Tab-separated table of N, CA and C in Angstrom:
chain	number	residue	atom	x	y	z
A	1	MET	N	-12.958	21.938	-155.189
A	1	MET	CA	-12.189	22.286	-156.353
A	1	MET	C	-12.979	21.913	-157.603
A	2	ARG	N	-13.045	22.841	-158.481
A	2	ARG	CA	-13.779	22.607	-159.718
A	2	ARG	C	-12.850	22.328	-160.897
A	3	TYR	N	-11.683	22.953	-160.894
A	3	TYR	CA	-10.770	22.819	-162.018
A	3	TYR	C	-9.452	22.139	-161.642
A	4	LEU	N	-8.929	22.457	-160.488
A	4	LEU	CA	-7.624	21.945	-160.094
A	4	LEU	C	-7.765	20.620	-159.361
A	5	ASP	N	-7.170	19.591	-159.931
A	5	ASP	CA	-7.116	18.278	-159.292
A	5	ASP	C	-5.674	18.035	-158.880
A	6	PHE	N	-5.438	17.948	-157.597
A	6	PHE	CA	-4.084	17.790	-157.094
A	6	PHE	C	-3.676	16.326	-157.072
A	7	GLU	N	-2.439	16.088	-157.464
A	7	GLU	CA	-1.810	14.776	-157.342
A	7	GLU	C	-0.733	14.898	-156.276
A	8	LEU	N	-0.674	13.905	-155.424
A	8	LEU	CA	0.244	13.921	-154.299
A	8	LEU	C	1.402	12.971	-154.562
A	9	SER	N	2.607	13.407	-154.256
A	9	SER	CA	3.771	12.517	-154.311
A	9	SER	C	4.652	12.826	-153.110
A	10	GLU	N	5.138	11.755	-152.509
A	10	GLU	CA	5.963	11.902	-151.315
A	10	GLU	C	7.413	11.613	-151.661
A	11	GLY	N	8.288	12.525	-151.252
A	11	GLY	CA	9.703	12.347	-151.481
A	11	GLY	C	10.364	11.616	-150.331
A	12	SER	N	11.497	11.041	-150.584
A	12	SER	CA	12.220	10.314	-149.538
A	12	SER	C	12.774	11.260	-148.480
A	13	ASP	N	12.791	12.562	-148.768
A	13	ASP	CA	13.300	13.557	-147.832
A	13	ASP	C	12.235	14.091	-146.878
A	14	GLY	N	11.017	13.523	-146.923
A	14	GLY	CA	9.937	13.961	-146.045
A	14	GLY	C	9.138	15.130	-146.587
A	15	VAL	N	9.471	15.574	-147.786
A	15	VAL	CA	8.747	16.679	-148.411
A	15	VAL	C	7.702	16.094	-149.356
A	16	THR	N	6.473	16.528	-149.213
A	16	THR	CA	5.385	16.076	-150.076
A	16	THR	C	5.090	17.159	-151.099
A	17	THR	N	4.827	16.728	-152.327
A	17	THR	CA	4.500	17.641	-153.406
A	17	THR	C	3.058	17.417	-153.832
A	18	LEU	N	2.334	18.500	-154.007
A	18	LEU	CA	0.968	18.477	-154.518
A	18	LEU	C	0.969	19.273	-155.817
A	19	ASP	N	0.679	18.600	-156.931
A	19	ASP	CA	0.688	19.231	-158.249
A	19	ASP	C	-0.717	19.273	-158.826
A	20	ALA	N	-1.055	20.397	-159.449
A	20	ALA	CA	-2.335	20.517	-160.152
A	20	ALA	C	-2.131	21.365	-161.400
A	21	MET	N	-2.894	21.037	-162.434
A	21	MET	CA	-2.850	21.810	-163.664
A	21	MET	C	-4.225	21.794	-164.291
A	22	ALA	N	-4.596	22.921	-164.877
A	22	ALA	CA	-5.860	23.010	-165.605
A	22	ALA	C	-5.612	23.792	-166.884
A	23	ALA	N	-6.211	23.312	-167.964
A	23	ALA	CA	-6.166	24.013	-169.253
A	23	ALA	C	-7.602	24.279	-169.677
A	24	THR	N	-7.882	25.530	-169.957
A	24	THR	CA	-9.252	25.921	-170.282
A	24	THR	C	-9.250	26.937	-171.418
A	25	PRO	N	-10.408	27.075	-172.062
A	25	PRO	CA	-10.528	28.171	-173.025
A	25	PRO	C	-10.499	29.510	-172.274
A	26	ALA	N	-10.278	30.577	-173.002
A	26	ALA	CA	-10.133	31.902	-172.402
A	26	ALA	C	-11.294	32.274	-171.479
A	27	GLY	N	-12.498	31.857	-171.822
A	27	GLY	CA	-13.669	32.210	-171.034
A	27	GLY	C	-13.693	31.634	-169.634
A	28	ARG	N	-12.921	30.616	-169.367
A	28	ARG	CA	-12.874	29.967	-168.046
A	28	ARG	C	-11.592	30.292	-167.280
A	29	HIS	N	-10.665	30.975	-167.931
A	29	HIS	CA	-9.360	31.211	-167.321
A	29	HIS	C	-9.461	31.942	-165.984
A	30	ALA	N	-10.291	32.956	-165.910
A	30	ALA	CA	-10.423	33.728	-164.666
A	30	ALA	C	-10.905	32.840	-163.515
A	31	GLU	N	-11.781	31.888	-163.804
A	31	GLU	CA	-12.280	30.986	-162.763
A	31	GLU	C	-11.168	30.084	-162.231
A	32	VAL	N	-10.344	29.577	-163.138
A	32	VAL	CA	-9.239	28.704	-162.721
A	32	VAL	C	-8.233	29.494	-161.898
A	33	LEU	N	-7.898	30.670	-162.375
A	33	LEU	CA	-6.943	31.505	-161.652
A	33	LEU	C	-7.485	31.867	-160.268
A	34	ALA	N	-8.770	32.146	-160.171
A	34	ALA	CA	-9.384	32.448	-158.875
A	34	ALA	C	-9.307	31.245	-157.942
A	35	GLU	N	-9.482	30.049	-158.496
A	35	GLU	CA	-9.381	28.841	-157.678
A	35	GLU	C	-7.957	28.671	-157.143
A	36	ALA	N	-6.967	28.888	-157.989
A	36	ALA	CA	-5.565	28.801	-157.551
A	36	ALA	C	-5.284	29.855	-156.474
A	37	GLN	N	-5.787	31.056	-156.667
A	37	GLN	CA	-5.578	32.113	-155.686
A	37	GLN	C	-6.280	31.797	-154.357
A	38	ALA	N	-7.428	31.129	-154.425
A	38	ALA	CA	-8.129	30.733	-153.198
A	38	ALA	C	-7.319	29.699	-152.426
A	39	VAL	N	-6.700	28.761	-153.134
A	39	VAL	CA	-5.842	27.773	-152.474
A	39	VAL	C	-4.672	28.480	-151.804
A	40	LEU	N	-4.028	29.397	-152.513
A	40	LEU	CA	-2.892	30.114	-151.936
A	40	LEU	C	-3.317	30.992	-150.763
A	41	ALA	N	-4.504	31.565	-150.821
A	41	ALA	CA	-5.010	32.365	-149.699
A	41	ALA	C	-5.198	31.479	-148.470
A	42	TRP	N	-5.708	30.264	-148.674
A	42	TRP	CA	-5.855	29.321	-147.561
A	42	TRP	C	-4.484	29.018	-146.969
A	43	CYS	N	-3.497	28.735	-147.826
A	43	CYS	CA	-2.146	28.424	-147.351
A	43	CYS	C	-1.599	29.569	-146.495
A	44	ARG	N	-1.749	30.773	-146.977
A	44	ARG	CA	-1.231	31.945	-146.257
A	44	ARG	C	-1.976	32.197	-144.955
A	45	ARG	N	-3.271	31.935	-144.967
A	45	ARG	CA	-4.086	32.151	-143.763
A	45	ARG	C	-3.800	31.093	-142.702
A	46	GLU	N	-3.726	29.833	-143.122
A	46	GLU	CA	-3.555	28.727	-142.173
A	46	GLU	C	-2.110	28.536	-141.727
A	47	PHE	N	-1.162	28.927	-142.563
A	47	PHE	CA	0.258	28.755	-142.254
A	47	PHE	C	1.019	30.060	-142.513
A	48	PRO	N	0.622	31.119	-141.791
A	48	PRO	CA	1.293	32.402	-141.996
A	48	PRO	C	2.729	32.330	-141.472
A	49	HIS	N	3.590	33.034	-142.090
A	49	HIS	CA	4.978	33.159	-141.645
A	49	HIS	C	5.784	31.867	-141.768
A	50	THR	N	5.242	30.843	-142.432
A	50	THR	CA	6.009	29.596	-142.580
A	50	THR	C	6.119	29.180	-144.037
A	51	GLN	N	6.029	30.147	-144.944
A	51	GLN	CA	6.210	29.857	-146.364
A	51	GLN	C	7.688	29.970	-146.697
A	52	GLY	N	8.180	28.969	-147.406
A	52	GLY	CA	9.574	28.964	-147.835
A	52	GLY	C	10.037	27.541	-148.029
A	53	PRO	N	11.324	27.350	-148.225
A	53	PRO	CA	11.844	26.009	-148.505
A	53	PRO	C	11.513	25.008	-147.394
A	54	VAL	N	10.774	23.991	-147.747
A	54	VAL	CA	10.352	22.982	-146.776
A	54	VAL	C	11.562	22.208	-146.266
A	55	ASP	N	12.541	21.984	-147.133
A	55	ASP	CA	13.728	21.243	-146.701
A	55	ASP	C	14.609	22.061	-145.754
A	56	GLU	N	14.246	23.320	-145.521
A	56	GLU	CA	14.937	24.153	-144.537
A	56	GLU	C	14.096	24.349	-143.280
A	57	GLY	N	13.010	23.552	-143.152
A	57	GLY	CA	12.209	23.568	-141.940
A	57	GLY	C	10.939	24.395	-141.989
A	58	LEU	N	10.654	25.019	-143.113
A	58	LEU	CA	9.399	25.767	-143.222
A	58	LEU	C	8.269	24.826	-143.635
A	59	ASP	N	7.027	25.289	-143.559
A	59	ASP	CA	5.884	24.398	-143.766
A	59	ASP	C	5.435	24.235	-145.205
A	60	TRP	N	5.569	25.278	-146.006
A	60	TRP	CA	5.026	25.156	-147.364
A	60	TRP	C	5.682	26.164	-148.300
A	61	ASP	N	5.612	25.831	-149.572
A	61	ASP	CA	6.063	26.739	-150.614
A	61	ASP	C	5.238	26.455	-151.858
A	62	HIS	N	5.329	27.313	-152.842
A	62	HIS	CA	4.522	27.100	-154.043
A	62	HIS	C	5.237	27.613	-155.288
A	63	ASP	N	4.756	27.128	-156.406
A	63	ASP	CA	5.201	27.585	-157.723
A	63	ASP	C	3.945	27.656	-158.583
A	64	LEU	N	3.625	28.847	-159.080
A	64	LEU	CA	2.431	29.060	-159.889
A	64	LEU	C	2.866	29.532	-161.268
A	65	HIS	N	2.396	28.830	-162.291
A	65	HIS	CA	2.681	29.209	-163.671
A	65	HIS	C	1.370	29.396	-164.420
A	66	VAL	N	1.316	30.461	-165.192
A	66	VAL	CA	0.154	30.754	-166.028
A	66	VAL	C	0.679	30.924	-167.447
A	67	GLY	N	0.032	30.242	-168.397
A	67	GLY	CA	0.510	30.330	-169.769
A	67	GLY	C	-0.608	30.298	-170.785
A	68	LEU	N	-0.240	30.626	-171.996
A	68	LEU	CA	-1.159	30.597	-173.126
A	68	LEU	C	-0.618	29.591	-174.124
A	69	GLU	N	-1.442	28.612	-174.481
A	69	GLU	CA	-1.048	27.543	-175.393
A	69	GLU	C	-1.640	27.783	-176.772
A	70	ASP	N	-1.213	26.964	-177.711
A	70	ASP	CA	-1.774	27.020	-179.060
A	70	ASP	C	-3.288	26.853	-179.007
A	71	GLY	N	-3.967	27.507	-179.900
A	71	GLY	CA	-5.417	27.400	-179.966
A	71	GLY	C	-6.138	28.267	-178.951
A	72	GLY	N	-5.397	29.121	-178.224
A	72	GLY	CA	-6.031	30.012	-177.261
A	72	GLY	C	-6.310	29.405	-175.902
A	73	TRP	N	-5.823	28.199	-175.639
A	73	TRP	CA	-6.025	27.568	-174.332
A	73	TRP	C	-5.117	28.223	-173.307
A	74	HIS	N	-5.677	28.437	-172.133
A	74	HIS	CA	-4.932	29.020	-171.020
A	74	HIS	C	-4.627	27.913	-170.018
A	75	THR	N	-3.394	27.877	-169.535
A	75	THR	CA	-3.017	26.873	-168.547
A	75	THR	C	-2.646	27.541	-167.229
A	76	VAL	N	-3.011	26.875	-166.169
A	76	VAL	CA	-2.611	27.269	-164.830
A	76	VAL	C	-2.061	26.014	-164.179
A	77	SER	N	-0.825	26.101	-163.712
A	77	SER	CA	-0.267	24.967	-162.989
A	77	SER	C	0.226	25.456	-161.636
A	78	LEU	N	-0.150	24.728	-160.603
A	78	LEU	CA	0.183	25.090	-159.233
A	78	LEU	C	0.841	23.887	-158.569
A	79	THR	N	2.035	24.109	-158.067
A	79	THR	CA	2.758	23.081	-157.316
A	79	THR	C	2.952	23.597	-155.904
A	80	LEU	N	2.555	22.782	-154.953
A	80	LEU	CA	2.774	23.077	-153.544
A	80	LEU	C	3.715	22.025	-152.984
A	81	THR	N	4.647	22.441	-152.153
A	81	THR	CA	5.443	21.498	-151.383
A	81	THR	C	5.096	21.744	-149.931
A	82	GLY	N	5.073	20.666	-149.147
A	82	GLY	CA	4.644	20.849	-147.774
A	82	GLY	C	5.239	19.884	-146.784
A	83	SER	N	5.285	20.351	-145.552
A	83	SER	CA	5.683	19.524	-144.422
A	83	SER	C	4.529	18.561	-144.120
A	84	PRO	N	4.772	17.538	-143.315
A	84	PRO	CA	3.671	16.630	-142.958
A	84	PRO	C	2.470	17.342	-142.341
A	85	ARG	N	2.704	18.320	-141.476
A	85	ARG	CA	1.558	18.990	-140.836
A	85	ARG	C	0.797	19.856	-141.840
A	86	PHE	N	1.506	20.472	-142.784
A	86	PHE	CA	0.835	21.242	-143.830
A	86	PHE	C	-0.016	20.331	-144.702
A	87	VAL	N	0.552	19.224	-145.139
A	87	VAL	CA	-0.169	18.303	-146.029
A	87	VAL	C	-1.394	17.739	-145.329
A	88	GLU	N	-1.266	17.393	-144.065
A	88	GLU	CA	-2.412	16.877	-143.305
A	88	GLU	C	-3.541	17.907	-143.275
A	89	ALA	N	-3.206	19.150	-143.002
A	89	ALA	CA	-4.224	20.212	-142.958
A	89	ALA	C	-4.798	20.474	-144.351
A	90	PHE	N	-3.950	20.452	-145.378
A	90	PHE	CA	-4.409	20.670	-146.750
A	90	PHE	C	-5.410	19.598	-147.155
A	91	LEU	N	-5.080	18.336	-146.879
A	91	LEU	CA	-5.977	17.240	-147.247
A	91	LEU	C	-7.283	17.297	-146.466
A	92	ALA	N	-7.229	17.736	-145.217
A	92	ALA	CA	-8.454	17.888	-144.430
A	92	ALA	C	-9.337	18.993	-145.026
A	93	ALA	N	-8.703	20.047	-145.525
A	93	ALA	CA	-9.474	21.167	-146.068
A	93	ALA	C	-9.982	20.912	-147.475
A	94	PHE	N	-9.173	20.254	-148.314
A	94	PHE	CA	-9.507	20.133	-149.733
A	94	PHE	C	-9.780	18.701	-150.186
A	95	GLY	N	-9.612	17.741	-149.315
A	95	GLY	CA	-9.872	16.350	-149.689
A	95	GLY	C	-8.629	15.652	-150.192
A	96	THR	N	-8.683	14.345	-150.134
A	96	THR	CA	-7.561	13.513	-150.562
A	96	THR	C	-7.582	13.354	-152.064
A	97	PRO	N	-6.438	13.624	-152.723
A	97	PRO	CA	-6.408	13.431	-154.178
A	97	PRO	C	-6.587	11.974	-154.549
A	98	PRO	N	-7.121	11.702	-155.721
A	98	PRO	CA	-7.256	10.315	-156.163
A	98	PRO	C	-5.884	9.710	-156.380
A	99	GLY	N	-5.829	8.396	-156.313
A	99	GLY	CA	-4.564	7.731	-156.555
A	99	GLY	C	-4.284	6.846	-155.450
């Protein structure tokens, strides 16, 4: 990962959240968006047919927001929620977040 640094938080309900956000000038926005799309492609490839509410027994879900801030900065924020097996595979593929 070059732009997205994920932070991990574990809920008492067994659902883990991985949050990442990047703000860049317009010239780097496409790179950040491509990185987010690559993460989502991995999720879909490794855990096909199990995307949806984790608290209903599925493995993973996501929320992707793209915005334009003052001064022309572009933001990309990606939140993933995951089951224990999803998070284990995610960390093996992308590394353990700092913290």
